[in-house]
mmCIF file of C-alpha atoms and ligand atoms in Angstrom:
data_model
loop_
_atom_site.group_PDB
_atom_site.id
_atom_site.type_symbol
_atom_site.label_atom_id
_atom_site.label_comp_id
_atom_site.label_asym_id
_atom_site.label_seq_id
_atom_site.Cartn_x
_atom_site.Cartn_y
_atom_site.Cartn_z
ATOM 1 C CA MET A 191 114.244 124.059 84.465
ATOM 2 C CA TYR A 192 115.137 122.533 86.864
ATOM 3 C CA THR A 193 115.208 118.661 86.121
ATOM 4 C CA GLN A 194 116.767 115.284 86.839
ATOM 5 C CA SER A 195 119.306 116.349 83.626
ATOM 6 C CA PHE A 196 120.144 119.278 85.686
ATOM 7 C CA ASN A 197 123.670 117.257 85.895
ATOM 8 C CA VAL A 198 126.776 118.908 87.445
ATOM 9 C CA GLN A 199 130.311 118.381 88.493
ATOM 10 C CA ASP A 200 130.865 117.525 91.872
ATOM 11 C CA SER A 201 132.493 120.181 93.660
ATOM 12 C CA THR A 202 136.250 119.501 94.048
ATOM 13 C CA GLY A 203 139.389 120.927 96.518
ATOM 14 C CA LEU A 204 136.212 119.305 100.036
ATOM 15 C CA LYS A 205 137.593 115.851 100.165
ATOM 16 C CA SER A 206 140.951 115.639 101.662
ATOM 17 C CA VAL A 207 139.928 115.132 104.896
ATOM 18 C CA THR A 208 141.488 112.913 107.991
ATOM 19 C CA PRO A 209 139.905 109.965 107.857
ATOM 20 C CA PRO A 210 137.081 109.052 110.498
ATOM 21 C CA ALA A 211 139.013 106.438 113.016
ATOM 22 C CA VAL A 212 138.596 102.303 112.140
ATOM 23 C CA GLU A 213 136.081 101.117 113.955
ATOM 24 C CA ASN A 214 136.753 97.519 112.036
ATOM 25 C CA PRO A 215 140.277 97.573 109.902
ATOM 26 C CA GLU A 216 138.823 94.908 107.157
ATOM 27 C CA ALA A 217 135.100 95.845 107.162
ATOM 28 C CA GLN A 218 136.258 100.517 107.329
ATOM 29 C CA ALA A 219 138.154 98.531 103.838
ATOM 30 C CA ARG A 220 135.056 97.879 102.082
ATOM 31 C CA PHE A 221 133.457 100.441 103.383
ATOM 32 C CA ASP A 222 136.371 103.072 101.799
ATOM 33 C CA GLN A 223 136.892 100.734 98.339
ATOM 34 C CA LYS A 224 132.961 101.500 97.542
ATOM 35 C CA ILE A 225 132.645 105.244 98.700
ATOM 36 C CA ASP A 226 136.006 105.187 96.921
ATOM 37 C CA ALA A 227 134.129 102.924 93.839
ATOM 38 C CA ASP A 228 131.090 105.680 93.652
ATOM 39 C CA GLY A 229 128.921 101.903 94.651
ATOM 40 C CA LYS A 230 125.874 102.501 97.425
ATOM 41 C CA ILE A 231 125.767 101.678 100.269
ATOM 42 C CA GLU A 232 122.908 99.381 101.644
ATOM 43 C CA PRO A 233 121.481 99.107 106.179
ATOM 44 C CA GLN A 234 122.526 95.725 106.002
ATOM 45 C CA ASP A 235 125.902 96.481 105.172
ATOM 46 C CA TRP A 236 128.879 97.620 107.376
ATOM 47 C CA MET A 237 129.579 101.360 107.913
ATOM 48 C CA PRO A 238 131.688 103.811 110.218
ATOM 49 C CA ASP A 239 129.343 105.142 113.512
ATOM 50 C CA GLY A 240 129.960 108.501 111.964
ATOM 51 C CA TYR A 241 128.564 108.110 109.308
ATOM 52 C CA ARG A 242 125.153 106.791 110.274
ATOM 53 C CA LYS A 243 125.165 109.783 112.665
ATOM 54 C CA THR A 244 125.321 112.132 109.568
ATOM 55 C CA LEU A 245 122.855 110.736 107.631
ATOM 56 C CA VAL A 246 120.675 110.309 110.344
ATOM 57 C CA ARG A 247 120.720 114.705 111.233
ATOM 58 C CA GLN A 248 120.928 114.866 107.917
ATOM 59 C CA ILE A 249 118.102 113.232 106.398
ATOM 60 C CA SER A 250 116.045 114.075 109.292
ATOM 61 C CA GLN A 251 116.976 117.565 109.187
ATOM 62 C CA HIS A 252 115.168 116.746 105.212
ATOM 63 C CA ALA A 253 111.996 115.055 106.220
ATOM 64 C CA HIS A 254 111.467 117.651 109.264
ATOM 65 C CA SER A 255 111.722 120.439 106.909
ATOM 66 C CA GLU A 256 109.245 119.157 104.871
ATOM 67 C CA ILE A 257 107.037 118.469 107.090
ATOM 68 C CA VAL A 258 107.230 122.063 108.529
ATOM 69 C CA GLY A 259 107.611 123.442 105.225
ATOM 70 C CA MET A 260 103.853 122.060 104.904
ATOM 71 C CA LEU A 261 102.338 125.200 107.363
ATOM 72 C CA PRO A 262 103.517 128.274 105.733
ATOM 73 C CA GLU A 263 101.927 127.379 102.786
ATOM 74 C CA GLY A 264 99.378 124.900 103.980
ATOM 75 C CA ASN A 265 97.723 128.506 105.531
ATOM 76 C CA TRP A 266 96.955 129.404 101.699
ATOM 77 C CA ILE A 267 94.751 126.686 100.872
ATOM 78 C CA SER A 268 91.787 127.678 102.229
ATOM 79 C CA ARG A 269 92.769 131.237 100.533
ATOM 80 C CA ALA A 270 93.405 129.951 96.868
ATOM 81 C CA PRO A 271 92.663 132.990 94.647
ATOM 82 C CA SER A 272 90.566 130.137 92.811
ATOM 83 C CA LEU A 273 89.193 126.562 92.674
ATOM 84 C CA LYS A 274 93.128 125.609 89.630
ATOM 85 C CA ARG A 275 94.822 126.924 92.760
ATOM 86 C CA LYS A 276 93.063 125.643 95.005
ATOM 87 C CA ALA A 277 93.645 121.742 93.979
ATOM 88 C CA ILE A 278 97.331 122.435 92.709
ATOM 89 C CA LEU A 279 97.739 123.550 96.283
ATOM 90 C CA ILE A 280 96.283 121.472 97.477
ATOM 91 C CA ALA A 281 98.413 118.345 95.847
ATOM 92 C CA LYS A 282 101.538 121.037 96.788
ATOM 93 C CA VAL A 283 101.424 120.715 100.940
ATOM 94 C CA GLN A 284 100.127 116.880 100.251
ATOM 95 C CA ASP A 285 103.402 116.394 98.222
ATOM 96 C CA GLU A 286 105.399 117.666 101.163
ATOM 97 C CA GLY A 287 104.346 114.971 103.525
ATOM 98 C CA GLY A 288 104.705 112.339 100.985
ATOM 99 C CA HIS A 289 108.641 113.436 101.248
ATOM 100 C CA GLY A 290 108.655 113.690 104.374
ATOM 101 C CA LEU A 291 106.793 109.757 105.036
ATOM 102 C CA TYR A 292 109.618 108.573 102.507
ATOM 103 C CA LEU A 293 112.706 111.046 104.093
ATOM 104 C CA TYR A 294 111.794 108.808 107.658
ATOM 105 C CA SER A 295 111.900 106.240 106.186
ATOM 106 C CA ALA A 296 115.110 106.453 104.974
ATOM 107 C CA ALA A 297 116.443 107.076 108.115
ATOM 108 C CA GLU A 298 114.129 104.989 110.247
ATOM 109 C CA THR A 299 116.660 102.003 107.333
ATOM 110 C CA LEU A 300 119.854 102.999 109.595
ATOM 111 C CA GLY A 301 118.281 102.327 113.169
ATOM 112 C CA THR A 302 116.567 105.844 114.752
ATOM 113 C CA SER A 303 112.896 104.978 114.915
ATOM 114 C CA ARG A 304 110.647 108.045 113.863
ATOM 115 C CA GLY A 305 109.008 108.398 117.188
ATOM 116 C CA GLN A 306 112.718 109.943 118.040
ATOM 117 C CA MET A 307 113.571 111.900 115.755
ATOM 118 C CA LEU A 308 109.781 113.698 115.975
ATOM 119 C CA ASP A 309 110.318 113.633 119.079
ATOM 120 C CA ALA A 310 113.966 115.594 118.500
ATOM 121 C CA LEU A 311 112.129 117.469 116.303
ATOM 122 C CA HIS A 312 109.022 118.617 118.806
ATOM 123 C CA SER A 313 111.522 119.277 121.403
ATOM 124 C CA GLY A 314 113.109 122.367 119.693
ATOM 125 C CA LYS A 315 115.766 119.775 119.404
ATOM 126 C CA ALA A 316 116.507 119.743 115.769
ATOM 127 C CA LYS A 317 117.244 121.483 112.833
ATOM 128 C CA TYR A 318 115.064 121.948 109.996
ATOM 129 C CA SER A 319 115.509 124.864 107.224
ATOM 130 C CA SER A 320 115.444 128.225 108.098
ATOM 131 C CA ILE A 321 113.780 128.990 105.340
ATOM 132 C CA PHE A 322 109.829 127.500 106.889
ATOM 133 C CA ASN A 323 111.077 130.210 109.930
ATOM 134 C CA TYR A 324 109.812 133.880 107.977
ATOM 135 C CA PRO A 325 106.023 134.574 107.171
ATOM 136 C CA THR A 326 103.714 134.054 104.174
ATOM 137 C CA LEU A 327 101.918 137.862 103.720
ATOM 138 C CA ASN A 328 100.312 136.987 100.654
ATOM 139 C CA TRP A 329 99.738 135.029 97.542
ATOM 140 C CA ALA A 330 102.578 136.165 95.691
ATOM 141 C CA ASP A 331 104.865 134.708 97.865
ATOM 142 C CA VAL A 332 102.902 130.649 97.325
ATOM 143 C CA GLY A 333 104.337 131.477 93.899
ATOM 144 C CA VAL A 334 107.596 132.330 95.573
ATOM 145 C CA ILE A 335 107.765 129.378 97.657
ATOM 146 C CA GLY A 336 107.492 127.239 94.588
ATOM 147 C CA TRP A 337 109.694 129.623 92.311
ATOM 148 C CA LEU A 338 112.738 129.939 94.811
ATOM 149 C CA VAL A 339 112.543 127.944 97.875
ATOM 150 C CA ASP A 340 111.607 125.092 95.846
ATOM 151 C CA GLY A 341 114.117 126.158 93.212
ATOM 152 C CA ALA A 342 117.012 126.198 95.563
ATOM 153 C CA ALA A 343 115.779 122.753 97.434
ATOM 154 C CA ILE A 344 115.903 121.212 93.351
ATOM 155 C CA SER A 345 119.343 122.463 93.234
ATOM 156 C CA ASN A 346 119.651 121.230 97.124
ATOM 157 C CA GLN A 347 118.395 117.643 96.225
ATOM 158 C CA ILE A 348 119.693 116.627 92.936
ATOM 159 C CA PRO A 349 123.211 116.209 93.817
ATOM 160 C CA LEU A 350 121.920 114.557 96.896
ATOM 161 C CA CYS A 351 120.822 111.323 94.199
ATOM 162 C CA ARG A 352 123.946 110.109 94.159
ATOM 163 C CA CYS A 353 124.103 109.788 97.530
ATOM 164 C CA SER A 354 125.894 106.930 98.912
ATOM 165 C CA TYR A 355 123.382 105.740 101.105
ATOM 166 C CA GLY A 356 121.572 103.871 98.701
ATOM 167 C CA PRO A 357 117.646 104.445 100.841
ATOM 168 C CA TYR A 358 118.635 108.242 100.807
ATOM 169 C CA ALA A 359 119.818 107.964 97.418
ATOM 170 C CA ARG A 360 116.554 106.348 95.445
ATOM 171 C CA ALA A 361 114.018 108.139 98.034
ATOM 172 C CA MET A 362 115.660 112.286 96.484
ATOM 173 C CA ILE A 363 115.083 110.680 92.881
ATOM 174 C CA ARG A 364 111.362 110.954 93.246
ATOM 175 C CA VAL A 365 111.379 113.961 95.564
ATOM 176 C CA CYS A 366 113.370 116.095 92.986
ATOM 177 C CA LYS A 367 110.147 114.796 90.331
ATOM 178 C CA GLU A 368 107.980 115.838 92.406
ATOM 179 C CA GLU A 369 109.833 118.978 93.387
ATOM 180 C CA SER A 370 110.208 120.391 89.614
ATOM 181 C CA PHE A 371 106.540 120.271 89.966
ATOM 182 C CA HIS A 372 106.264 122.838 92.467
ATOM 183 C CA GLN A 373 108.365 125.066 90.660
ATOM 184 C CA ARG A 374 107.202 125.545 87.626
ATOM 185 C CA GLN A 375 103.824 125.694 89.370
ATOM 186 C CA GLY A 376 104.901 128.482 91.466
ATOM 187 C CA TYR A 377 106.713 130.431 88.220
ATOM 188 C CA GLU A 378 103.291 130.149 85.903
ATOM 189 C CA ALA A 379 101.131 131.577 89.169
ATOM 190 C CA LEU A 380 103.586 134.090 89.676
ATOM 191 C CA LEU A 381 104.072 134.788 85.499
ATOM 192 C CA THR A 382 100.110 134.972 85.205
ATOM 193 C CA MET A 383 100.525 137.772 88.143
ATOM 194 C CA MET A 384 102.984 139.579 86.714
ATOM 195 C CA GLY A 385 100.212 140.208 83.053
ATOM 196 C CA GLY A 386 97.868 141.216 85.675
ATOM 197 C CA THR A 387 97.541 144.299 87.902
ATOM 198 C CA ASP A 388 100.047 146.930 88.200
ATOM 199 C CA ALA A 389 98.728 146.160 92.460
ATOM 200 C CA GLN A 390 99.556 142.290 91.314
ATOM 201 C CA LYS A 391 103.117 142.973 89.973
ATOM 202 C CA ALA A 392 103.919 144.925 92.560
ATOM 203 C CA MET A 393 103.058 142.119 94.761
ATOM 204 C CA VAL A 394 105.417 139.761 93.689
ATOM 205 C CA GLN A 395 108.336 141.854 93.177
ATOM 206 C CA ASP A 396 107.081 142.903 97.343
ATOM 207 C CA ALA A 397 107.206 138.777 97.956
ATOM 208 C CA VAL A 398 110.746 138.568 96.087
ATOM 209 C CA ASN A 399 112.892 141.162 97.893
ATOM 210 C CA ARG A 400 111.526 139.040 100.917
ATOM 211 C CA TRP A 401 112.603 135.662 100.215
ATOM 212 C CA TRP A 402 115.897 136.128 97.956
ATOM 213 C CA TRP A 403 118.507 136.599 100.508
ATOM 214 C CA LYS A 404 116.634 134.124 102.747
ATOM 215 C CA CYS A 405 116.409 131.413 99.507
ATOM 216 C CA LEU A 406 120.460 131.831 99.893
ATOM 217 C CA ALA A 407 120.704 131.693 102.777
ATOM 218 C CA MET A 408 119.212 128.090 102.418
ATOM 219 C CA PHE A 409 122.288 126.442 100.976
ATOM 220 C CA GLY A 410 124.061 126.973 104.571
ATOM 221 C CA PRO A 411 127.246 128.416 105.559
ATOM 222 C CA PRO A 412 129.810 129.296 103.577
ATOM 223 C CA ASP A 413 132.137 125.999 103.017
ATOM 224 C CA ALA A 414 134.618 127.661 105.654
ATOM 225 C CA ASP A 415 132.472 127.705 108.030
ATOM 226 C CA SER A 416 130.495 125.357 107.117
ATOM 227 C CA PRO A 417 131.751 121.813 109.718
ATOM 228 C CA HIS A 418 130.046 118.991 107.367
ATOM 229 C CA SER A 419 130.643 119.495 104.310
ATOM 230 C CA ALA A 420 134.217 117.981 103.851
ATOM 231 C CA GLN A 421 133.929 114.333 105.608
ATOM 232 C CA ALA A 422 129.662 114.106 103.976
ATOM 233 C CA MET A 423 131.438 115.188 101.193
ATOM 234 C CA ARG A 424 134.788 112.847 101.180
ATOM 235 C CA TRP A 425 131.693 110.038 102.064
ATOM 236 C CA GLY A 426 129.695 110.919 99.075
ATOM 237 C CA ILE A 427 127.258 111.661 101.023
ATOM 238 C CA LYS A 428 127.125 115.399 99.335
ATOM 239 C CA ARG A 429 128.170 115.819 96.462
ATOM 240 C CA ILE A 430 128.801 119.114 96.189
ATOM 241 C CA SER A 431 129.189 122.405 98.619
ATOM 242 C CA ASN A 432 126.768 125.167 100.318
ATOM 243 C CA ASP A 433 128.957 128.264 97.878
ATOM 244 C CA ASP A 434 128.788 126.208 94.854
ATOM 245 C CA LEU A 435 124.944 124.751 94.928
ATOM 246 C CA ARG A 436 124.417 128.339 95.816
ATOM 247 C CA GLN A 437 126.138 130.096 92.664
ATOM 248 C CA LYS A 438 124.480 126.814 90.268
ATOM 249 C CA PHE A 439 121.106 128.308 92.220
ATOM 250 C CA ILE A 440 122.256 132.290 91.295
ATOM 251 C CA ASP A 441 123.167 131.801 87.624
ATOM 252 C CA ALA A 442 120.046 130.034 86.490
ATOM 253 C CA THR A 443 117.295 131.712 88.701
ATOM 254 C CA VAL A 444 118.584 135.345 87.675
ATOM 255 C CA PRO A 445 117.828 134.591 83.721
ATOM 256 C CA GLN A 446 114.154 133.345 85.002
ATOM 257 C CA ALA A 447 114.177 136.855 86.766
ATOM 258 C CA ARG A 448 114.366 138.444 83.839
ATOM 259 C CA VAL A 449 111.794 136.286 81.658
ATOM 260 C CA LEU A 450 109.794 136.891 85.027
ATOM 261 C CA GLY A 451 110.277 140.771 84.390
ATOM 262 C CA VAL A 452 111.091 141.253 88.645
ATOM 263 C CA THR A 453 114.225 142.281 90.160
ATOM 264 C CA LEU A 454 116.229 140.118 92.176
ATOM 265 C CA PRO A 455 116.455 142.806 95.037
ATOM 266 C CA ASP A 456 120.543 142.973 95.272
ATOM 267 C CA PRO A 457 122.707 146.070 94.162
ATOM 268 C CA ASP A 458 125.615 143.844 93.298
ATOM 269 C CA LEU A 459 124.455 141.062 91.527
ATOM 270 C CA LYS A 460 125.960 140.851 88.707
ATOM 271 C CA TRP A 461 127.583 138.874 85.944
ATOM 272 C CA ASN A 462 131.790 138.022 85.689
ATOM 273 C CA GLU A 463 133.139 137.165 83.050
ATOM 274 C CA GLU A 464 135.889 135.753 83.942
ATOM 275 C CA ARG A 465 134.716 133.461 86.345
ATOM 276 C CA GLN A 466 131.780 132.748 84.163
ATOM 277 C CA HIS A 467 128.801 133.462 87.367
ATOM 278 C CA HIS A 468 127.346 135.920 88.477
ATOM 279 C CA ASP A 469 129.178 137.737 91.606
ATOM 280 C CA TYR A 470 126.622 138.788 93.658
ATOM 281 C CA GLY A 471 126.550 140.972 97.203
ATOM 282 C CA GLN A 472 126.714 139.572 101.431
ATOM 283 C CA ILE A 473 124.054 137.037 102.976
ATOM 284 C CA ASP A 474 123.393 138.366 106.992
ATOM 285 C CA TRP A 475 124.807 135.364 108.014
ATOM 286 C CA ASP A 476 123.927 136.489 111.875
ATOM 287 C CA GLU A 477 120.186 136.865 110.687
ATOM 288 C CA PHE A 478 120.489 132.945 109.352
ATOM 289 C CA TRP A 479 121.834 132.639 112.828
ATOM 290 C CA SER A 480 119.710 133.385 114.632
ATOM 291 C CA THR A 481 117.050 132.640 112.099
ATOM 292 C CA VAL A 482 117.997 128.059 112.898
ATOM 293 C CA ASN A 483 119.011 129.059 116.244
ATOM 294 C CA GLY A 484 115.092 129.298 117.231
ATOM 295 C CA ASN A 485 114.957 133.476 116.735
ATOM 296 C CA GLY A 486 113.365 134.008 113.849
ATOM 297 C CA PRO A 487 110.301 135.474 113.049
ATOM 298 C CA CYS A 488 107.944 132.778 112.703
ATOM 299 C CA ASN A 489 109.713 129.073 115.040
ATOM 300 C CA LYS A 490 107.671 129.656 117.579
ATOM 301 C CA GLU A 491 104.826 129.739 115.805
ATOM 302 C CA ARG A 492 106.229 126.722 113.824
ATOM 303 C CA LEU A 493 106.738 124.194 116.309
ATOM 304 C CA ALA A 494 103.920 125.132 118.062
ATOM 305 C CA THR A 495 101.736 124.070 115.193
ATOM 306 C CA ARG A 496 103.438 121.090 114.156
ATOM 307 C CA VAL A 497 103.441 119.682 118.454
ATOM 308 C CA LYS A 498 99.631 120.382 117.674
ATOM 309 C CA ALA A 499 99.201 118.885 114.998
ATOM 310 C CA HIS A 500 101.234 115.587 116.264
ATOM 311 C CA ASN A 501 98.652 116.195 119.463
ATOM 312 C CA ASP A 502 95.908 116.138 117.147
ATOM 313 C CA GLY A 503 96.701 113.027 115.236
ATOM 314 C CA GLN A 504 97.028 110.917 118.197
ATOM 315 C CA TRP A 505 93.708 109.118 117.878
ATOM 316 C CA VAL A 506 95.142 107.491 114.092
ATOM 317 C CA ARG A 507 98.014 106.356 115.190
ATOM 318 C CA ASP A 508 96.346 104.423 118.309
ATOM 319 C CA ALA A 509 94.328 103.068 116.173
ATOM 320 C CA ALA A 510 96.309 102.364 113.056
ATOM 321 C CA LEU A 511 97.928 100.414 115.989
ATOM 322 C CA ALA A 512 94.782 98.466 117.740
ATOM 323 C CA TYR A 513 93.799 97.596 113.978
ATOM 324 C CA SER A 514 97.131 96.095 113.049
ATOM 325 C CA SER A 515 97.379 94.811 116.438
ATOM 326 C CA LYS A 516 94.228 92.539 116.316
ATOM 327 C CA GLN A 517 95.048 91.781 112.301
ATOM 328 C CA LEU A 518 98.265 90.316 114.000
ATOM 329 C CA ASN A 519 96.434 88.392 116.572
ATOM 330 C CA LYS A 520 93.903 87.019 113.954
ATOM 331 C CA THR A 521 97.456 85.890 111.703
ATOM 332 C CA LEU A 522 98.916 83.922 114.862
ATOM 333 C CA LYS A 523 94.983 82.308 115.932
ATOM 334 C CA ASP A 524 94.733 81.378 112.369
ATOM 335 C CA ALA A 525 98.378 80.184 112.596
ATOM 336 C CA ALA A 526 97.479 77.751 116.083
HETATM 337 N N1 3HC B 1458 118.340 126.163 107.885
HETATM 338 C C1 3HC B 1458 119.214 124.807 109.470
HETATM 339 N N2 3HC B 1458 120.081 124.523 109.225
HETATM 340 C C2 3HC B 1458 120.428 124.518 108.667
HETATM 341 C C3 3HC B 1458 121.196 125.049 107.462
HETATM 342 C C4 3HC B 1458 119.503 125.777 106.921
HETATM 343 N N3 3HC B 1458 119.509 126.443 105.934
HETATM 344 N N4 3HC B 1458 121.888 124.731 106.434
HETATM 345 C C5 3HC B 1458 122.603 124.983 107.813
HETATM 346 N N5 3HC B 1458 121.989 124.244 108.607
HETATM 347 C C6 3HC B 1458 122.781 123.764 109.735
HETATM 348 C C7 3HC B 1458 123.016 122.131 109.682
HETATM 349 O O1 3HC B 1458 122.224 121.262 109.402
HETATM 350 C C8 3HC B 1458 124.189 122.220 110.860
HETATM 351 O O2 3HC B 1458 123.562 122.209 112.382
HETATM 352 P P1 3HC B 1458 123.821 121.058 112.986
HETATM 353 O O3 3HC B 1458 125.831 120.311 112.875
HETATM 354 O O4 3HC B 1458 123.566 121.182 114.052
HETATM 355 O O5 3HC B 1458 122.966 119.635 112.023
HETATM 356 C C9 3HC B 1458 124.982 123.284 110.986
HETATM 357 O O6 3HC B 1458 124.081 124.329 109.803
HETATM 358 C C10 3HC B 1458 126.400 123.444 109.888
HETATM 359 O O7 3HC B 1458 126.467 123.423 108.234
HETATM 360 P P2 3HC B 1458 127.124 122.740 107.534
HETATM 361 O O8 3HC B 1458 126.669 122.942 106.058
HETATM 362 O O9 3HC B 1458 127.250 122.415 108.161
HETATM 363 O O10 3HC B 1458 126.208 121.244 107.386
HETATM 364 P P3 3HC B 1458 125.401 120.143 105.885
HETATM 365 O O11 3HC B 1458 126.634 119.357 105.838
HETATM 366 O O12 3HC B 1458 124.351 119.407 106.859
HETATM 367 O O13 3HC B 1458 125.215 120.609 105.281
HETATM 368 C C11 3HC B 1458 122.010 121.395 104.194
HETATM 369 C C12 3HC B 1458 123.126 122.049 105.482
HETATM 370 C C13 3HC B 1458 123.267 121.435 102.561
HETATM 371 C C14 3HC B 1458 120.914 121.979 104.448
HETATM 372 C C15 3HC B 1458 122.671 120.084 103.896
HETATM 373 O O14 3HC B 1458 121.900 119.084 105.279
HETATM 374 C C16 3HC B 1458 121.226 119.161 103.377
HETATM 375 O O15 3HC B 1458 121.701 119.363 102.092
HETATM 376 N N6 3HC B 1458 120.207 118.450 103.281
HETATM 377 C C17 3HC B 1458 119.636 118.402 102.534
HETATM 378 C C18 3HC B 1458 118.294 118.816 102.509
HETATM 379 C C19 3HC B 1458 117.714 119.560 102.738
HETATM 380 O O16 3HC B 1458 117.459 119.248 103.950
HETATM 381 N N7 3HC B 1458 116.522 120.197 102.873
HETATM 382 C C20 3HC B 1458 116.480 121.697 103.340
HETATM 383 C C21 3HC B 1458 114.796 122.566 102.476
HETATM 384 S S1 3HC B 1458 113.640 120.887 102.086
HETATM 385 C C22 3HC B 1458 112.948 121.694 101.230
HETATM 386 O O17 3HC B 1458 112.996 123.039 101.246
HETATM 387 C C23 3HC B 1458 111.482 121.148 101.486
HETATM 388 C C24 3HC B 1458 110.858 121.713 99.523
HETATM 389 O O18 3HC B 1458 109.911 120.980 99.699
HETATM 390 C C25 3HC B 1458 110.457 122.830 99.530
#
């Protein structure tokens, strides 16, 4: 459904922005040339301060989303309906943890430590994806998270495999391969439920009703209200705008919903022959911003669980540090 071959054109029209302040004209010229030639910027290369800050902001928010994203589904590991589903869910949640680690590592190459990024998350300063602040009420929610949440995540992340910053782009290649499996396993779990009893079918429809609009909001505010998009696209960090990605996701999902046998909860959703895209209804942006700003149904619970997990893991970090300093001392002693 969504694979590396989901190759789409870059959005146009957002690239004419004021260039950032020139801090080092020669280095800036080399940087601009590389960006214009679609080359990769690597950690040792000179880069404008704004480029570095934008990347740290986006990559760290992305990493936080991966590890907070483990929580709504992790809740269901002990309640999965069969051993097969439990094994798949454990693998998926573990993958999300791995994605967080690749992404924190990519952000660290820009000079910000993992500790600083985690402090920002745990103190509530840093953002993570709005979608993980909603509750997972029943097993169908786990399938819908795979199908729609991971489906939306992949649509947004495949263009990031072509991001101008090398470490982020390379991390995203592996992340997208794994996300593709996540999306398929969710869809397959829902297909199984839709072949079951009326009660199971109703659970799937209910879960789709609750998650659909939240997934559309995941792509971020409309282009006209997105403060970072224009510059991020000029720098080749973002390749496709929030609205264009949202539209692609909707167009790809409508036929999948038809095969599944569920109705997407939008009376305005219909094919527009002229645009060759689906028209869709109004997203509730007030609700989105309220959630992003900490007032969603599960924000406080998610953050508290994350902080507790971090604190409970202190002994592991202490043990790893003690072991590495013991190894270092041994190496120094052997070398003396
Ligand atoms: N949730 C929370 N905050 C959001 C958001 C969302 N869904 N969408 C946008 N925002 C925030 C932005 O972070 C920014 O806040 P800031 O100025 O405080 O940093 C503000 O809203 C304005 O939005 P912009 O569109 O101007 O911001 P960006 O250019 O950064 O675009 C983005 C937002 C499209 C999410 C972009 O950052 C991006 O593509 N990020 C990488 C992918 C990512 O982080 N995905 C999150 C989901 S990961 C996931 O789902 C895990 C998977 O395993 C399921």
